[in-house]
PDB file of C-alpha atoms and ligand atoms in Angstrom:
ATOM      1  CA  MET I   2     -22.664 -56.329  16.614  1.00  0.00           C
ATOM      2  CA  THR I   3     -24.765 -54.573  19.010  1.00  0.00           C
ATOM      3  CA  LYS I   4     -27.361 -56.416  18.319  1.00  0.00           C
ATOM      4  CA  MET I   5     -28.285 -60.053  19.970  1.00  0.00           C
ATOM      5  CA  MET I   6     -30.953 -62.559  20.051  1.00  0.00           C
ATOM      6  CA  ILE I   7     -30.554 -63.752  23.857  1.00  0.00           C
ATOM      7  CA  GLY I   8     -32.642 -66.663  25.485  1.00  0.00           C
ATOM      8  CA  ALA I   9     -33.864 -67.121  29.386  1.00  0.00           C
ATOM      9  CA  ALA I  10     -34.872 -71.190  29.612  1.00  0.00           C
ATOM     10  CA  GLN I  11     -36.327 -72.094  32.190  1.00  0.00           C
ATOM     11  CA  ILE I  12     -37.022 -75.339  33.811  1.00  0.00           C
ATOM     12  CA  GLY I  13     -39.658 -77.078  34.641  1.00  0.00           C
ATOM     13  CA  GLY I  14     -39.409 -79.014  38.252  1.00  0.00           C
ATOM     14  CA  ILE I  15     -36.761 -81.807  38.149  1.00  0.00           C
ATOM     15  CA  GLN I  16     -38.024 -85.155  40.273  1.00  0.00           C
ATOM     16  CA  LYS I  17     -35.023 -86.721  42.793  1.00  0.00           C
ATOM     17  CA  ALA I  18     -35.000 -89.834  40.530  1.00  0.00           C
ATOM     18  CA  GLU I  19     -34.574 -87.891  36.885  1.00  0.00           C
ATOM     19  CA  THR I  20     -31.336 -88.619  34.927  1.00  0.00           C
ATOM     20  CA  ARG I  21     -28.674 -85.621  34.048  1.00  0.00           C
ATOM     21  CA  GLU I  22     -29.194 -87.245  30.976  1.00  0.00           C
ATOM     22  CA  GLU I  23     -32.536 -87.303  30.675  1.00  0.00           C
ATOM     23  CA  VAL I  24     -32.612 -82.946  32.049  1.00  0.00           C
ATOM     24  CA  VAL I  25     -29.966 -82.421  29.190  1.00  0.00           C
ATOM     25  CA  ALA I  26     -31.859 -83.795  27.171  1.00  0.00           C
ATOM     26  CA  ARG I  27     -34.929 -81.061  27.928  1.00  0.00           C
ATOM     27  CA  MET I  28     -32.373 -78.490  28.108  1.00  0.00           C
ATOM     28  CA  ILE I  29     -31.546 -79.423  24.745  1.00  0.00           C
ATOM     29  CA  ALA I  30     -34.830 -79.765  23.284  1.00  0.00           C
ATOM     30  CA  LEU I  31     -35.112 -75.166  24.745  1.00  0.00           C
ATOM     31  CA  MET I  32     -31.770 -75.093  23.107  1.00  0.00           C
ATOM     32  CA  ASP I  33     -33.105 -76.570  18.791  1.00  0.00           C
ATOM     33  CA  GLU I  34     -36.179 -74.254  19.415  1.00  0.00           C
ATOM     34  CA  ALA I  35     -34.126 -71.113  20.503  1.00  0.00           C
ATOM     35  CA  ALA I  36     -31.678 -72.155  17.747  1.00  0.00           C
ATOM     36  CA  ALA I  37     -34.408 -71.733  15.265  1.00  0.00           C
ATOM     37  CA  LYS I  38     -35.386 -68.111  16.451  1.00  0.00           C
ATOM     38  CA  GLY I  39     -31.849 -67.122  16.188  1.00  0.00           C
ATOM     39  CA  VAL I  40     -30.807 -66.872  20.205  1.00  0.00           C
ATOM     40  CA  LYS I  41     -26.498 -66.628  19.996  1.00  0.00           C
ATOM     41  CA  PHE I  42     -26.630 -66.691  24.019  1.00  0.00           C
ATOM     42  CA  LEU I  43     -28.733 -69.046  26.042  1.00  0.00           C
ATOM     43  CA  ALA I  44     -29.130 -69.034  29.968  1.00  0.00           C
ATOM     44  CA  TYR I  45     -30.425 -71.638  32.167  1.00  0.00           C
ATOM     45  CA  PRO I  46     -30.761 -71.975  35.592  1.00  0.00           C
ATOM     46  CA  GLU I  47     -29.060 -72.869  38.763  1.00  0.00           C
ATOM     47  CA  MET I  48     -28.242 -75.981  40.041  1.00  0.00           C
ATOM     48  CA  THR I  49     -30.041 -76.900  36.711  1.00  0.00           C
ATOM     49  CA  LEU I  50     -28.893 -80.587  37.022  1.00  0.00           C
ATOM     50  CA  THR I  51     -30.827 -81.963  39.178  1.00  0.00           C
ATOM     51  CA  THR I  52     -33.298 -81.568  41.625  1.00  0.00           C
ATOM     52  CA  PHE I  53     -32.668 -78.808  44.227  1.00  0.00           C
ATOM     53  CA  PHE I  54     -32.046 -80.987  47.221  1.00  0.00           C
ATOM     54  CA  PRO I  55     -31.016 -78.698  49.512  1.00  0.00           C
ATOM     55  CA  ARG I  56     -34.409 -79.298  51.152  1.00  0.00           C
ATOM     56  CA  PHE I  57     -33.753 -82.371  51.834  1.00  0.00           C
ATOM     57  CA  TYR I  58     -31.679 -82.975  55.666  1.00  0.00           C
ATOM     58  CA  VAL I  59     -28.937 -85.735  55.520  1.00  0.00           C
ATOM     59  CA  GLU I  60     -26.659 -86.789  58.477  1.00  0.00           C
ATOM     60  CA  ASP I  61     -24.256 -87.031  56.554  1.00  0.00           C
ATOM     61  CA  ARG I  62     -23.238 -84.553  54.098  1.00  0.00           C
ATOM     62  CA  ALA I  63     -21.156 -87.535  51.857  1.00  0.00           C
ATOM     63  CA  GLU I  64     -24.155 -88.692  50.700  1.00  0.00           C
ATOM     64  CA  PHE I  65     -25.381 -86.287  49.063  1.00  0.00           C
ATOM     65  CA  ASP I  66     -22.378 -86.982  46.860  1.00  0.00           C
ATOM     66  CA  HIS I  67     -24.178 -87.885  43.783  1.00  0.00           C
ATOM     67  CA  TRP I  68     -25.628 -84.782  43.004  1.00  0.00           C
ATOM     68  CA  PHE I  69     -22.393 -83.245  42.298  1.00  0.00           C
ATOM     69  CA  GLU I  70     -20.491 -82.546  39.343  1.00  0.00           C
ATOM     70  CA  LYS I  71     -17.059 -83.673  39.582  1.00  0.00           C
ATOM     71  CA  GLU I  72     -15.585 -82.733  36.118  1.00  0.00           C
ATOM     72  CA  MET I  73     -17.190 -80.215  33.540  1.00  0.00           C
ATOM     73  CA  PRO I  74     -17.932 -80.801  31.691  1.00  0.00           C
ATOM     74  CA  ASN I  75     -17.996 -84.520  31.637  1.00  0.00           C
ATOM     75  CA  ALA I  76     -19.963 -87.089  29.662  1.00  0.00           C
ATOM     76  CA  ALA I  77     -24.100 -86.537  30.704  1.00  0.00           C
ATOM     77  CA  VAL I  78     -23.660 -82.789  29.512  1.00  0.00           C
ATOM     78  CA  GLN I  79     -21.082 -83.260  26.511  1.00  0.00           C
ATOM     79  CA  PRO I  80     -24.225 -83.108  24.332  1.00  0.00           C
ATOM     80  CA  LEU I  81     -25.362 -79.689  25.618  1.00  0.00           C
ATOM     81  CA  PHE I  82     -21.826 -78.883  25.007  1.00  0.00           C
ATOM     82  CA  ASP I  83     -21.782 -80.426  21.496  1.00  0.00           C
ATOM     83  CA  LYS I  84     -25.137 -79.394  20.206  1.00  0.00           C
ATOM     84  CA  ALA I  85     -24.793 -75.656  21.336  1.00  0.00           C
ATOM     85  CA  LYS I  86     -20.572 -76.067  18.934  1.00  0.00           C
ATOM     86  CA  GLU I  87     -22.845 -76.809  16.266  1.00  0.00           C
ATOM     87  CA  TYR I  88     -25.310 -74.305  16.523  1.00  0.00           C
ATOM     88  CA  GLY I  89     -22.839 -70.932  17.437  1.00  0.00           C
ATOM     89  CA  MET I  90     -24.571 -70.182  20.472  1.00  0.00           C
ATOM     90  CA  GLY I  91     -22.992 -69.361  23.695  1.00  0.00           C
ATOM     91  CA  PHE I  92     -24.672 -70.684  26.766  1.00  0.00           C
ATOM     92  CA  THR I  93     -24.420 -70.578  31.184  1.00  0.00           C
ATOM     93  CA  PHE I  94     -26.071 -72.626  33.120  1.00  0.00           C
ATOM     94  CA  GLY I  95     -25.894 -73.908  37.093  1.00  0.00           C
ATOM     95  CA  TYR I  96     -24.511 -76.735  38.278  1.00  0.00           C
ATOM     96  CA  CYS I  97     -23.343 -78.256  41.547  1.00  0.00           C
ATOM     97  CA  GLU I  98     -19.251 -78.398  41.956  1.00  0.00           C
ATOM     98  CA  LEU I  99     -17.490 -80.893  43.938  1.00  0.00           C
ATOM     99  CA  THR I 100     -13.983 -79.947  43.419  1.00  0.00           C
ATOM    100  CA  PRO I 101     -10.131 -82.291  43.190  1.00  0.00           C
ATOM    101  CA  GLU I 102      -9.265 -81.007  46.602  1.00  0.00           C
ATOM    102  CA  GLY I 103     -13.148 -82.056  48.139  1.00  0.00           C
ATOM    103  CA  GLN I 104     -14.968 -78.173  47.986  1.00  0.00           C
ATOM    104  CA  HIS I 105     -18.884 -78.039  47.183  1.00  0.00           C
ATOM    105  CA  PHE I 106     -19.827 -74.654  45.404  1.00  0.00           C
ATOM    106  CA  ASN I 107     -22.739 -74.042  43.834  1.00  0.00           C
ATOM    107  CA  THR I 108     -21.619 -73.305  40.889  1.00  0.00           C
ATOM    108  CA  SER I 109     -22.498 -71.628  37.306  1.00  0.00           C
ATOM    109  CA  ILE I 110     -20.635 -71.021  34.126  1.00  0.00           C
ATOM    110  CA  ILE I 111     -20.645 -69.314  30.575  1.00  0.00           C
ATOM    111  CA  VAL I 112     -19.711 -71.069  27.912  1.00  0.00           C
ATOM    112  CA  SER I 113     -18.718 -69.477  24.438  1.00  0.00           C
ATOM    113  CA  PRO I 114     -19.711 -70.588  21.257  1.00  0.00           C
ATOM    114  CA  GLU I 115     -16.610 -72.668  20.704  1.00  0.00           C
ATOM    115  CA  GLY I 116     -17.051 -74.702  23.794  1.00  0.00           C
ATOM    116  CA  GLU I 117     -14.752 -72.972  26.083  1.00  0.00           C
ATOM    117  CA  ILE I 118     -15.642 -71.961  29.397  1.00  0.00           C
ATOM    118  CA  MET I 119     -14.884 -68.562  29.335  1.00  0.00           C
ATOM    119  CA  LEU I 120     -16.295 -68.129  33.490  1.00  0.00           C
ATOM    120  CA  LYS I 121     -17.112 -69.899  36.802  1.00  0.00           C
ATOM    121  CA  TYR I 122     -18.792 -68.533  39.457  1.00  0.00           C
ATOM    122  CA  ARG I 123     -19.479 -69.382  42.830  1.00  0.00           C
ATOM    123  CA  LYS I 124     -22.908 -68.267  44.741  1.00  0.00           C
ATOM    124  CA  THR I 125     -21.456 -66.048  47.390  1.00  0.00           C
ATOM    125  CA  HIS I 126     -24.628 -65.136  48.833  1.00  0.00           C
ATOM    126  CA  LEU I 127     -26.063 -68.728  50.628  1.00  0.00           C
ATOM    127  CA  PRO I 128     -29.292 -68.340  52.039  1.00  0.00           C
ATOM    128  CA  GLY I 129     -31.088 -71.193  54.351  1.00  0.00           C
ATOM    129  CA  HIS I 130     -29.415 -73.124  57.850  1.00  0.00           C
ATOM    130  CA  ALA I 131     -26.882 -75.638  58.045  1.00  0.00           C
ATOM    131  CA  GLU I 132     -27.866 -77.649  60.534  1.00  0.00           C
ATOM    132  CA  PHE I 133     -31.720 -79.588  60.537  1.00  0.00           C
ATOM    133  CA  GLU I 134     -34.575 -77.061  62.243  1.00  0.00           C
ATOM    134  CA  GLU I 135     -36.919 -78.773  63.216  1.00  0.00           C
ATOM    135  CA  GLU I 136     -39.424 -75.507  64.123  1.00  0.00           C
ATOM    136  CA  ARG I 137     -38.901 -74.834  60.571  1.00  0.00           C
ATOM    137  CA  SER I 138     -42.380 -76.209  57.401  1.00  0.00           C
ATOM    138  CA  HIS I 139     -39.254 -76.276  55.198  1.00  0.00           C
ATOM    139  CA  GLN I 140     -35.656 -77.176  55.222  1.00  0.00           C
ATOM    140  CA  HIS I 141     -33.241 -74.906  52.972  1.00  0.00           C
ATOM    141  CA  LEU I 142     -29.513 -76.646  53.545  1.00  0.00           C
ATOM    142  CA  GLU I 143     -27.588 -74.834  51.261  1.00  0.00           C
ATOM    143  CA  LYS I 144     -25.453 -73.380  54.130  1.00  0.00           C
ATOM    144  CA  ARG I 145     -24.760 -77.100  55.377  1.00  0.00           C
ATOM    145  CA  TYR I 146     -23.850 -78.231  51.646  1.00  0.00           C
ATOM    146  CA  PHE I 147     -21.737 -75.684  50.161  1.00  0.00           C
ATOM    147  CA  LEU I 148     -19.339 -73.414  50.997  1.00  0.00           C
ATOM    148  CA  PRO I 149     -19.434 -69.998  49.960  1.00  0.00           C
ATOM    149  CA  GLY I 150     -17.631 -69.193  47.199  1.00  0.00           C
ATOM    150  CA  ASP I 151     -14.480 -68.229  46.476  1.00  0.00           C
ATOM    151  CA  THR I 152     -14.804 -66.421  42.644  1.00  0.00           C
ATOM    152  CA  GLY I 153     -16.077 -63.316  43.650  1.00  0.00           C
ATOM    153  CA  PHE I 154     -18.657 -61.335  40.486  1.00  0.00           C
ATOM    154  CA  ASN I 155     -15.961 -61.789  37.981  1.00  0.00           C
ATOM    155  CA  VAL I 156     -17.161 -60.513  34.299  1.00  0.00           C
ATOM    156  CA  VAL I 157     -15.703 -61.712  30.740  1.00  0.00           C
ATOM    157  CA  ARG I 158     -15.912 -60.086  27.031  1.00  0.00           C
ATOM    158  CA  SER I 159     -18.168 -63.597  25.366  1.00  0.00           C
ATOM    159  CA  GLN I 160     -19.017 -62.594  21.859  1.00  0.00           C
ATOM    160  CA  GLY I 161     -18.063 -59.023  22.035  1.00  0.00           C
ATOM    161  CA  VAL I 162     -20.337 -58.504  25.459  1.00  0.00           C
ATOM    162  CA  ILE I 163     -19.253 -57.731  29.048  1.00  0.00           C
ATOM    163  CA  MET I 164     -21.190 -60.524  30.820  1.00  0.00           C
ATOM    164  CA  GLY I 165     -21.553 -61.817  34.109  1.00  0.00           C
ATOM    165  CA  MET I 166     -23.058 -63.909  36.918  1.00  0.00           C
ATOM    166  CA  SER I 167     -25.195 -64.135  39.895  1.00  0.00           C
ATOM    167  CA  ILE I 168     -27.206 -67.374  41.319  1.00  0.00           C
ATOM    168  CA  CYS I 169     -29.870 -66.605  43.135  1.00  0.00           C
ATOM    169  CA  ASN I 170     -29.839 -65.301  46.246  1.00  0.00           C
ATOM    170  CA  ASP I 171     -27.680 -63.820  45.209  1.00  0.00           C
ATOM    171  CA  ARG I 172     -30.061 -61.316  42.901  1.00  0.00           C
ATOM    172  CA  ARG I 173     -31.635 -59.876  46.014  1.00  0.00           C
ATOM    173  CA  TRP I 174     -28.033 -57.880  47.175  1.00  0.00           C
ATOM    174  CA  PRO I 175     -27.112 -54.806  45.102  1.00  0.00           C
ATOM    175  CA  GLU I 176     -23.436 -55.152  46.067  1.00  0.00           C
ATOM    176  CA  SER I 177     -23.554 -58.473  43.494  1.00  0.00           C
ATOM    177  CA  TRP I 178     -24.928 -56.022  41.150  1.00  0.00           C
ATOM    178  CA  ARG I 179     -22.456 -52.937  41.924  1.00  0.00           C
ATOM    179  CA  VAL I 180     -19.441 -55.187  41.685  1.00  0.00           C
ATOM    180  CA  MET I 181     -20.185 -56.104  38.216  1.00  0.00           C
ATOM    181  CA  GLY I 182     -21.728 -53.262  36.799  1.00  0.00           C
ATOM    182  CA  LEU I 183     -17.968 -51.541  37.927  1.00  0.00           C
ATOM    183  CA  GLN I 184     -16.508 -53.507  35.578  1.00  0.00           C
ATOM    184  CA  GLY I 185     -18.973 -52.056  32.672  1.00  0.00           C
ATOM    185  CA  VAL I 186     -21.235 -55.246  32.374  1.00  0.00           C
ATOM    186  CA  GLN I 187     -23.043 -55.428  30.097  1.00  0.00           C
ATOM    187  CA  LEU I 188     -25.490 -59.299  30.262  1.00  0.00           C
ATOM    188  CA  VAL I 189     -25.901 -60.580  33.811  1.00  0.00           C
ATOM    189  CA  SER I 190     -27.192 -64.242  33.439  1.00  0.00           C
ATOM    190  CA  ILE I 191     -28.841 -65.254  37.070  1.00  0.00           C
ATOM    191  CA  GLY I 192     -30.365 -69.059  37.544  1.00  0.00           C
ATOM    192  CA  TYR I 193     -32.456 -69.573  40.577  1.00  0.00           C
ATOM    193  CA  ASN I 194     -34.054 -71.635  42.602  1.00  0.00           C
ATOM    194  CA  THR I 195     -36.876 -70.106  45.353  1.00  0.00           C
ATOM    195  CA  PRO I 196     -39.381 -71.932  46.651  1.00  0.00           C
ATOM    196  CA  SER I 197     -42.672 -70.398  47.696  1.00  0.00           C
ATOM    197  CA  GLN I 198     -42.573 -71.009  51.186  1.00  0.00           C
ATOM    198  CA  ASN I 199     -39.922 -71.577  52.694  1.00  0.00           C
ATOM    199  CA  ASN I 200     -39.398 -71.019  56.881  1.00  0.00           C
ATOM    200  CA  LEU I 201     -42.101 -70.070  58.820  1.00  0.00           C
ATOM    201  CA  SER I 202     -43.773 -67.077  57.024  1.00  0.00           C
ATOM    202  CA  ALA I 203     -45.988 -69.061  55.865  1.00  0.00           C
ATOM    203  CA  ASP I 204     -48.025 -65.882  55.283  1.00  0.00           C
ATOM    204  CA  GLU I 205     -45.751 -64.553  52.686  1.00  0.00           C
ATOM    205  CA  GLY I 206     -47.066 -65.802  49.077  1.00  0.00           C
ATOM    206  CA  LEU I 207     -46.268 -66.114  45.932  1.00  0.00           C
ATOM    207  CA  ALA I 208     -47.304 -63.048  44.724  1.00  0.00           C
ATOM    208  CA  LYS I 209     -44.925 -61.452  47.294  1.00  0.00           C
ATOM    209  CA  ARG I 210     -41.856 -63.643  46.638  1.00  0.00           C
ATOM    210  CA  LEU I 211     -42.686 -62.961  42.746  1.00  0.00           C
ATOM    211  CA  TYR I 212     -42.755 -59.335  43.458  1.00  0.00           C
ATOM    212  CA  HIS I 213     -39.510 -59.221  44.921  1.00  0.00           C
ATOM    213  CA  HIS I 214     -37.829 -61.629  43.169  1.00  0.00           C
ATOM    214  CA  GLU I 215     -39.145 -59.288  40.137  1.00  0.00           C
ATOM    215  CA  LEU I 216     -38.764 -55.912  42.293  1.00  0.00           C
ATOM    216  CA  SER I 217     -34.507 -56.646  42.608  1.00  0.00           C
ATOM    217  CA  VAL I 218     -33.762 -57.871  39.404  1.00  0.00           C
ATOM    218  CA  CYS I 219     -34.956 -54.748  37.358  1.00  0.00           C
ATOM    219  CA  ALA I 220     -33.633 -53.024  40.024  1.00  0.00           C
ATOM    220  CA  GLY I 221     -29.981 -53.939  39.796  1.00  0.00           C
ATOM    221  CA  ALA I 222     -30.084 -53.913  35.996  1.00  0.00           C
ATOM    222  CA  TYR I 223     -31.216 -50.226  36.536  1.00  0.00           C
ATOM    223  CA  GLN I 224     -28.591 -49.218  38.470  1.00  0.00           C
ATOM    224  CA  ASN I 225     -26.040 -51.005  36.625  1.00  0.00           C
ATOM    225  CA  SER I 226     -27.663 -50.121  32.970  1.00  0.00           C
ATOM    226  CA  THR I 227     -26.564 -53.445  31.755  1.00  0.00           C
ATOM    227  CA  TYR I 228     -29.228 -56.369  30.361  1.00  0.00           C
ATOM    228  CA  ALA I 229     -30.638 -59.473  32.780  1.00  0.00           C
ATOM    229  CA  MET I 230     -31.871 -62.831  32.616  1.00  0.00           C
ATOM    230  CA  ALA I 231     -32.489 -64.622  35.840  1.00  0.00           C
ATOM    231  CA  VAL I 232     -33.911 -68.309  34.823  1.00  0.00           C
ATOM    232  CA  ALA I 233     -36.058 -70.434  36.994  1.00  0.00           C
ATOM    233  CA  LYS I 234     -36.086 -74.184  37.601  1.00  0.00           C
ATOM    234  CA  CYS I 235     -39.880 -73.860  39.078  1.00  0.00           C
ATOM    235  CA  GLY I 236     -43.008 -75.711  39.765  1.00  0.00           C
ATOM    236  CA  THR I 237     -43.278 -78.851  41.665  1.00  0.00           C
ATOM    237  CA  GLU I 238     -40.538 -80.506  42.676  1.00  0.00           C
ATOM    238  CA  ASP I 239     -40.064 -83.455  44.998  1.00  0.00           C
ATOM    239  CA  GLY I 240     -44.074 -82.579  45.834  1.00  0.00           C
ATOM    240  CA  ASN I 241     -42.301 -79.044  46.704  1.00  0.00           C
ATOM    241  CA  HIS I 242     -43.655 -75.599  44.668  1.00  0.00           C
ATOM    242  CA  MET I 243     -40.864 -73.327  43.398  1.00  0.00           C
ATOM    243  CA  ILE I 244     -42.045 -69.825  42.213  1.00  0.00           C
ATOM    244  CA  GLY I 245     -41.593 -69.370  38.235  1.00  0.00           C
ATOM    245  CA  GLY I 246     -41.464 -65.582  36.993  1.00  0.00           C
ATOM    246  CA  SER I 247     -38.199 -65.894  34.841  1.00  0.00           C
ATOM    247  CA  ILE I 248     -37.626 -62.899  32.855  1.00  0.00           C
ATOM    248  CA  ILE I 249     -35.213 -61.039  30.944  1.00  0.00           C
ATOM    249  CA  VAL I 250     -34.334 -57.473  31.718  1.00  0.00           C
ATOM    250  CA  ASP I 251     -33.606 -54.406  29.718  1.00  0.00           C
ATOM    251  CA  PRO I 252     -31.344 -51.083  31.087  1.00  0.00           C
ATOM    252  CA  ASP I 253     -33.883 -49.099  31.827  1.00  0.00           C
ATOM    253  CA  GLY I 254     -35.210 -51.959  33.980  1.00  0.00           C
ATOM    254  CA  PHE I 255     -37.981 -53.012  31.641  1.00  0.00           C
ATOM    255  CA  VAL I 256     -39.213 -56.544  31.699  1.00  0.00           C
ATOM    256  CA  ILE I 257     -38.790 -57.027  27.957  1.00  0.00           C
ATOM    257  CA  ALA I 258     -40.187 -60.893  28.110  1.00  0.00           C
ATOM    258  CA  LYS I 259     -41.638 -63.070  30.919  1.00  0.00           C
ATOM    259  CA  ALA I 260     -41.975 -66.186  31.332  1.00  0.00           C
ATOM    260  CA  GLU I 261     -46.049 -67.965  31.383  1.00  0.00           C
ATOM    261  CA  GLY I 262     -45.903 -70.648  32.805  1.00  0.00           C
ATOM    262  CA  GLU I 263     -43.599 -73.125  35.096  1.00  0.00           C
ATOM    263  CA  GLY I 264     -42.763 -75.630  32.993  1.00  0.00           C
ATOM    264  CA  ASP I 265     -39.685 -75.988  30.459  1.00  0.00           C
ATOM    265  CA  GLU I 266     -40.665 -72.575  28.374  1.00  0.00           C
ATOM    266  CA  LEU I 267     -38.246 -69.972  26.454  1.00  0.00           C
ATOM    267  CA  LEU I 268     -38.109 -66.910  26.044  1.00  0.00           C
ATOM    268  CA  VAL I 269     -36.837 -64.581  24.133  1.00  0.00           C
ATOM    269  CA  ALA I 270     -35.790 -60.725  23.828  1.00  0.00           C
ATOM    270  CA  GLU I 271     -33.130 -58.698  20.924  1.00  0.00           C
ATOM    271  CA  ALA I 272     -30.392 -57.435  23.069  1.00  0.00           C
ATOM    272  CA  ASP I 273     -29.047 -53.886  21.830  1.00  0.00           C
ATOM    273  CA  PHE I 274     -26.079 -53.365  24.321  1.00  0.00           C
ATOM    274  CA  ASP I 275     -25.125 -50.097  22.523  1.00  0.00           C
ATOM    275  CA  LYS I 276     -28.642 -49.011  25.126  1.00  0.00           C
ATOM    276  CA  CYS I 277     -26.496 -49.563  28.259  1.00  0.00           C
ATOM    277  CA  ALA I 278     -24.174 -46.675  27.423  1.00  0.00           C
ATOM    278  CA  PHE I 279     -27.181 -44.168  28.151  1.00  0.00           C
ATOM    279  CA  GLY I 280     -26.994 -44.925  31.610  1.00  0.00           C
ATOM    280  CA  LYS I 281     -23.769 -45.544  32.203  1.00  0.00           C
ATOM    281  CA  SER I 282     -22.840 -42.315  30.761  1.00  0.00           C
ATOM    282  CA  THR I 283     -25.598 -40.067  32.725  1.00  0.00           C
ATOM    283  CA  VAL I 284     -27.207 -40.929  35.940  1.00  0.00           C
ATOM    284  CA  PHE I 285     -24.872 -43.995  36.973  1.00  0.00           C
ATOM    285  CA  ASN I 286     -21.540 -43.099  35.571  1.00  0.00           C
ATOM    286  CA  PHE I 287     -19.436 -44.104  38.481  1.00  0.00           C
ATOM    287  CA  ALA I 288     -16.655 -41.696  38.123  1.00  0.00           C
ATOM    288  CA  ALA I 289     -18.674 -38.978  37.524  1.00  0.00           C
ATOM    289  CA  HIS I 290     -20.809 -39.340  40.898  1.00  0.00           C
ATOM    290  CA  ARG I 291     -19.960 -42.172  43.520  1.00  0.00           C
ATOM    291  CA  ARG I 292     -18.919 -40.528  46.468  1.00  0.00           C
ATOM    292  CA  THR I 293     -16.409 -44.076  47.634  1.00  0.00           C
ATOM    293  CA  GLU I 294     -15.355 -41.891  51.161  1.00  0.00           C
ATOM    294  CA  HIS I 295     -18.475 -42.610  52.198  1.00  0.00           C
ATOM    295  CA  TYR I 296     -18.982 -46.783  51.429  1.00  0.00           C
ATOM    296  CA  GLY I 297     -16.847 -47.569  53.832  1.00  0.00           C
ATOM    297  CA  ARG I 298     -19.088 -49.618  55.999  1.00  0.00           C
ATOM    298  CA  ILE I 299     -19.916 -51.557  52.721  1.00  0.00           C
ATOM    299  CA  VAL I 300     -17.266 -53.545  53.585  1.00  0.00           C
ATOM    300  CA  SER I 301     -15.903 -52.952  56.860  1.00  0.00           C
ATOM    301  CA  GLN I 302     -19.136 -53.258  58.189  1.00  0.00           C
ATOM    302  CA  THR I 303     -21.344 -57.088  58.134  1.00  0.00           C
ATOM    303  CA  GLY I 304     -24.042 -56.861  60.309  1.00  0.00           C
ATOM    304  CA  VAL I 305     -26.985 -54.030  61.191  1.00  0.00           C
ATOM    305  CA  GLU I 306     -24.829 -52.056  64.302  1.00  0.00           C
ATOM    306  CA  GLU I 307     -27.867 -49.219  65.486  1.00  0.00           C
ATOM    307  CA  PRO I 308     -26.537 -46.167  67.489  1.00  0.00           C
ATOM    308  CA  SER I 309     -26.763 -46.084  71.191  1.00  0.00           C
ATOM    309  CA  GLU I 310     -29.953 -45.348  72.940  1.00  0.00           C
TER     310      GLU I 310
HETATM  311  N1  LIG T 408     -31.530 -71.103  45.776  1.00  0.00           N
HETATM  312  C1  LIG T 408     -31.383 -69.820  46.708  1.00  0.00           C
HETATM  313  O1  LIG T 408     -30.976 -69.355  46.601  1.00  0.00           O
HETATM  314  N2  LIG T 408     -33.007 -69.449  47.049  1.00  0.00           N
HETATM  315  C2  LIG T 408     -33.545 -68.662  48.244  1.00  0.00           C
HETATM  316  C3  LIG T 408     -34.512 -68.242  48.216  1.00  0.00           C
HETATM  317  C4  LIG T 408     -34.315 -67.381  49.997  1.00  0.00           C
HETATM  318  S1  LIG T 408     -36.631 -67.570  50.923  1.00  0.00           S
HETATM  319  C5  LIG T 408     -37.079 -66.071  49.868  1.00  0.00           C
HETATM  320  C6  LIG T 408     -33.745 -67.093  46.718  1.00  0.00           C
HETATM  321  O2  LIG T 408     -33.314 -66.161  47.380  1.00  0.00           O
HETATM  322  O3  LIG T 408     -34.587 -66.934  46.010  1.00  0.00           O
END
């Protein structure tokens, strides 16, 4: 089977007071709609279960441990796992993970239609800062609340498709895509929470943020000849706005489904995974065309080193 209906379940704002159970009920409503449309794999956003709390500062980060999941699945999300199994649907979603060793990660998982966690990914590129920055109009404290992920960009064959994940800021980094491309990825799922304002350059504007999001996902999909689903948590959360613009993209880099609003919304598309083969065997035939002897800087150097005057 190379064809599959895939779905992106965009979620509107989740307020601070909203419970996991309330959110899971919203997720299941979208899953019901997806099942009725024949979807076999459904993607939800980054940090699907909670508000995007890195916009808030607390001195003692342990006060925010209640936003994290100590087990997966747990009682609150079990109904989602059960419903997916009933429908024979695979899915992916993001959540905040607190490990038994006390480590905090921004995590996502791929779950098989049988309810087995097939792959876990921990966000690599954490944007923002670790301390309160007075001069900022909006805080973005991911570096305070999460460790950089330790999983790397692995893929898994699930439902006959080679699947991988990125989380939000990762989609802007070609390195994330290429590591999965080198493993033959056919479907990349990316959840995101992108504030429409989170730094001092307030004039950047919504349209530019939406453009940069779409540009990154379309380029990543095309350059690695893979389907991609980028799924927002968006709209207004606790008085803060986040961009919508969820998309499903084909291996040619074309958007084949796009969200219309900023609330809970399902996008569906038929993916024909055979279409990944063309790019992978021609212009992006890595074995034939890559020149790794010239890529050393990519792994040996982190920041820019300009030539001397
Ligand atoms: N959640 C997350 O990673 N958000 C960042 C905000 C960066 S500001 C443009 C993102 O890359 O969307």
